[in-house]
Amino acid sequence: MSAGAIIMMIIAILIVWGGLVLAIVRLRGHPDPQAEPDEAPVQDPGR
């Protein structure tokens, strides 16, 4: 593998994994306000 190929591979890895990390950090900082749990609260039938 040539030096140019290794450099391109490192750049590609940084772009892909860096984008993933940035997306995770952004979603943790700004969660989706419309996201709600799928389950409705369970009511006790004995009451």
mmCIF file of N, CA and C in Angstrom:
data_model
loop_
_atom_site.group_PDB
_atom_site.id
_atom_site.type_symbol
_atom_site.label_atom_id
_atom_site.label_comp_id
_atom_site.label_asym_id
_atom_site.label_seq_id
_atom_site.Cartn_x
_atom_site.Cartn_y
_atom_site.Cartn_z
ATOM 1 N N MET A 1 0.862 -1.168 0.000
ATOM 2 C CA MET A 1 0.000 0.000 0.000
ATOM 3 C C MET A 1 0.912 1.235 0.000
ATOM 4 N N SER A 2 0.617 2.154 -0.886
ATOM 5 C CA SER A 2 1.464 3.338 -1.005
ATOM 6 C C SER A 2 1.142 4.356 0.093
ATOM 7 N N ALA A 3 2.040 5.323 0.258
ATOM 8 C CA ALA A 3 1.845 6.355 1.280
ATOM 9 C C ALA A 3 0.604 7.192 0.976
ATOM 10 N N GLY A 4 0.369 7.481 -0.298
ATOM 11 C CA GLY A 4 -0.813 8.256 -0.676
ATOM 12 C C GLY A 4 -2.110 7.537 -0.336
ATOM 13 N N ALA A 5 -2.106 6.228 -0.540
ATOM 14 C CA ALA A 5 -3.301 5.442 -0.223
ATOM 15 C C ALA A 5 -3.551 5.419 1.278
ATOM 16 N N ILE A 6 -2.496 5.326 2.044
ATOM 17 C CA ILE A 6 -2.648 5.321 3.506
ATOM 18 C C ILE A 6 -3.174 6.664 3.996
ATOM 19 N N ILE A 7 -2.667 7.746 3.424
ATOM 20 C CA ILE A 7 -3.143 9.079 3.816
ATOM 21 C C ILE A 7 -4.616 9.240 3.458
ATOM 22 N N MET A 8 -5.005 8.798 2.287
ATOM 23 C CA MET A 8 -6.414 8.890 1.886
ATOM 24 C C MET A 8 -7.297 8.034 2.793
ATOM 25 N N MET A 9 -6.798 6.865 3.187
ATOM 26 C CA MET A 9 -7.562 5.999 4.083
ATOM 27 C C MET A 9 -7.747 6.677 5.438
ATOM 28 N N ILE A 10 -6.710 7.298 5.951
ATOM 29 C CA ILE A 10 -6.802 7.984 7.246
ATOM 30 C C ILE A 10 -7.776 9.152 7.157
ATOM 31 N N ILE A 11 -7.730 9.909 6.076
ATOM 32 C CA ILE A 11 -8.660 11.029 5.900
ATOM 33 C C ILE A 11 -10.097 10.525 5.824
ATOM 34 N N ALA A 12 -10.321 9.446 5.093
ATOM 35 C CA ALA A 12 -11.668 8.890 4.982
ATOM 36 C C ALA A 12 -12.169 8.388 6.326
ATOM 37 N N ILE A 13 -11.312 7.723 7.076
ATOM 38 C CA ILE A 13 -11.704 7.232 8.402
ATOM 39 C C ILE A 13 -12.048 8.402 9.319
ATOM 40 N N LEU A 14 -11.241 9.461 9.277
ATOM 41 C CA LEU A 14 -11.507 10.627 10.118
ATOM 42 C C LEU A 14 -12.826 11.298 9.736
ATOM 43 N N ILE A 15 -13.119 11.364 8.456
ATOM 44 C CA ILE A 15 -14.374 11.995 8.020
ATOM 45 C C ILE A 15 -15.575 11.173 8.486
ATOM 46 N N VAL A 16 -15.524 9.865 8.281
ATOM 47 C CA VAL A 16 -16.670 9.016 8.631
ATOM 48 C C VAL A 16 -16.862 8.969 10.146
ATOM 49 N N TRP A 17 -15.816 8.613 10.879
ATOM 50 C CA TRP A 17 -15.964 8.471 12.332
ATOM 51 C C TRP A 17 -16.096 9.824 13.007
ATOM 52 N N GLY A 18 -15.463 10.853 12.475
ATOM 53 C CA GLY A 18 -15.623 12.185 13.036
ATOM 54 C C GLY A 18 -17.045 12.688 12.854
ATOM 55 N N GLY A 19 -17.638 12.418 11.708
ATOM 56 C CA GLY A 19 -19.024 12.787 11.470
ATOM 57 C C GLY A 19 -19.962 12.062 12.416
ATOM 58 N N LEU A 20 -19.679 10.809 12.667
ATOM 59 C CA LEU A 20 -20.502 10.045 13.603
ATOM 60 C C LEU A 20 -20.405 10.638 15.006
ATOM 61 N N VAL A 21 -19.214 10.946 15.441
ATOM 62 C CA VAL A 21 -19.022 11.524 16.780
ATOM 63 C C VAL A 21 -19.701 12.886 16.876
ATOM 64 N N LEU A 22 -19.548 13.716 15.858
ATOM 65 C CA LEU A 22 -20.199 15.030 15.880
ATOM 66 C C LEU A 22 -21.723 14.900 15.913
ATOM 67 N N ALA A 23 -22.271 13.946 15.183
ATOM 68 C CA ALA A 23 -23.715 13.742 15.193
ATOM 69 C C ALA A 23 -24.196 13.302 16.568
ATOM 70 N N ILE A 24 -23.453 12.409 17.196
ATOM 71 C CA ILE A 24 -23.842 11.940 18.530
ATOM 72 C C ILE A 24 -23.781 13.093 19.531
ATOM 73 N N VAL A 25 -22.723 13.887 19.472
ATOM 74 C CA VAL A 25 -22.584 15.014 20.401
ATOM 75 C C VAL A 25 -23.713 16.017 20.173
ATOM 76 N N ARG A 26 -24.042 16.275 18.921
ATOM 77 C CA ARG A 26 -25.109 17.234 18.619
ATOM 78 C C ARG A 26 -26.466 16.716 19.099
ATOM 79 N N LEU A 27 -26.751 15.443 18.877
ATOM 80 C CA LEU A 27 -28.022 14.885 19.319
ATOM 81 C C LEU A 27 -28.123 14.840 20.838
ATOM 82 N N ARG A 28 -27.034 14.633 21.520
ATOM 83 C CA ARG A 28 -27.068 14.636 22.986
ATOM 84 C C ARG A 28 -27.295 16.045 23.504
ATOM 85 N N GLY A 29 -26.800 17.046 22.791
ATOM 86 C CA GLY A 29 -26.967 18.432 23.220
ATOM 87 C C GLY A 29 -28.319 19.003 22.863
ATOM 88 N N HIS A 30 -28.908 18.522 21.776
ATOM 89 C CA HIS A 30 -30.188 19.016 21.294
ATOM 90 C C HIS A 30 -31.075 17.827 20.968
ATOM 91 N N PRO A 31 -31.686 17.191 21.954
ATOM 92 C CA PRO A 31 -32.523 16.014 21.661
ATOM 93 C C PRO A 31 -33.778 16.418 20.891
ATOM 94 N N ASP A 32 -34.357 15.470 20.211
ATOM 95 C CA ASP A 32 -35.563 15.689 19.423
ATOM 96 C C ASP A 32 -36.724 15.987 20.373
ATOM 97 N N PRO A 33 -37.343 17.185 20.296
ATOM 98 C CA PRO A 33 -38.418 17.513 21.243
ATOM 99 C C PRO A 33 -39.688 16.702 21.017
ATOM 100 N N GLN A 34 -39.885 16.132 19.836
ATOM 101 C CA GLN A 34 -41.085 15.365 19.559
ATOM 102 C C GLN A 34 -40.947 13.907 19.952
ATOM 103 N N ALA A 35 -39.775 13.490 20.373
ATOM 104 C CA ALA A 35 -39.578 12.101 20.758
ATOM 105 C C ALA A 35 -40.273 11.846 22.086
ATOM 106 N N GLU A 36 -41.183 10.910 22.069
ATOM 107 C CA GLU A 36 -41.910 10.535 23.269
ATOM 108 C C GLU A 36 -41.814 9.023 23.425
ATOM 109 N N PRO A 37 -41.946 8.553 24.624
ATOM 110 C CA PRO A 37 -41.910 7.091 24.793
ATOM 111 C C PRO A 37 -43.115 6.457 24.113
ATOM 112 N N ASP A 38 -42.934 5.251 23.595
ATOM 113 C CA ASP A 38 -43.993 4.548 22.877
ATOM 114 C C ASP A 38 -45.075 4.008 23.802
ATOM 115 N N GLU A 39 -44.732 3.791 25.037
ATOM 116 C CA GLU A 39 -45.676 3.176 25.956
ATOM 117 C C GLU A 39 -46.487 4.232 26.702
ATOM 118 N N ALA A 40 -47.785 3.993 26.790
ATOM 119 C CA ALA A 40 -48.639 4.864 27.585
ATOM 120 C C ALA A 40 -48.524 4.422 29.039
ATOM 121 N N PRO A 41 -48.777 5.318 29.960
ATOM 122 C CA PRO A 41 -48.697 4.916 31.364
ATOM 123 C C PRO A 41 -49.727 3.840 31.685
ATOM 124 N N VAL A 42 -49.314 2.862 32.443
ATOM 125 C CA VAL A 42 -50.191 1.743 32.795
ATOM 126 C C VAL A 42 -51.047 2.165 33.987
ATOM 127 N N GLN A 43 -52.360 1.978 33.816
ATOM 128 C CA GLN A 43 -53.266 2.325 34.900
ATOM 129 C C GLN A 43 -53.645 1.059 35.646
ATOM 130 N N ASP A 44 -53.790 1.178 36.938
ATOM 131 C CA ASP A 44 -54.139 0.042 37.770
ATOM 132 C C ASP A 44 -55.632 -0.245 37.617
ATOM 133 N N PRO A 45 -56.046 -1.457 37.108
ATOM 134 C CA PRO A 45 -57.484 -1.745 36.915
ATOM 135 C C PRO A 45 -58.230 -1.925 38.227
ATOM 136 N N GLY A 46 -57.569 -2.118 39.344
ATOM 137 C CA GLY A 46 -58.242 -2.338 40.616
ATOM 138 C C GLY A 46 -58.747 -1.072 41.263
ATOM 139 N N ARG A 47 -58.396 0.043 40.771
ATOM 140 C CA ARG A 47 -58.849 1.308 41.386
ATOM 141 C C ARG A 47 -60.170 1.757 40.858
#
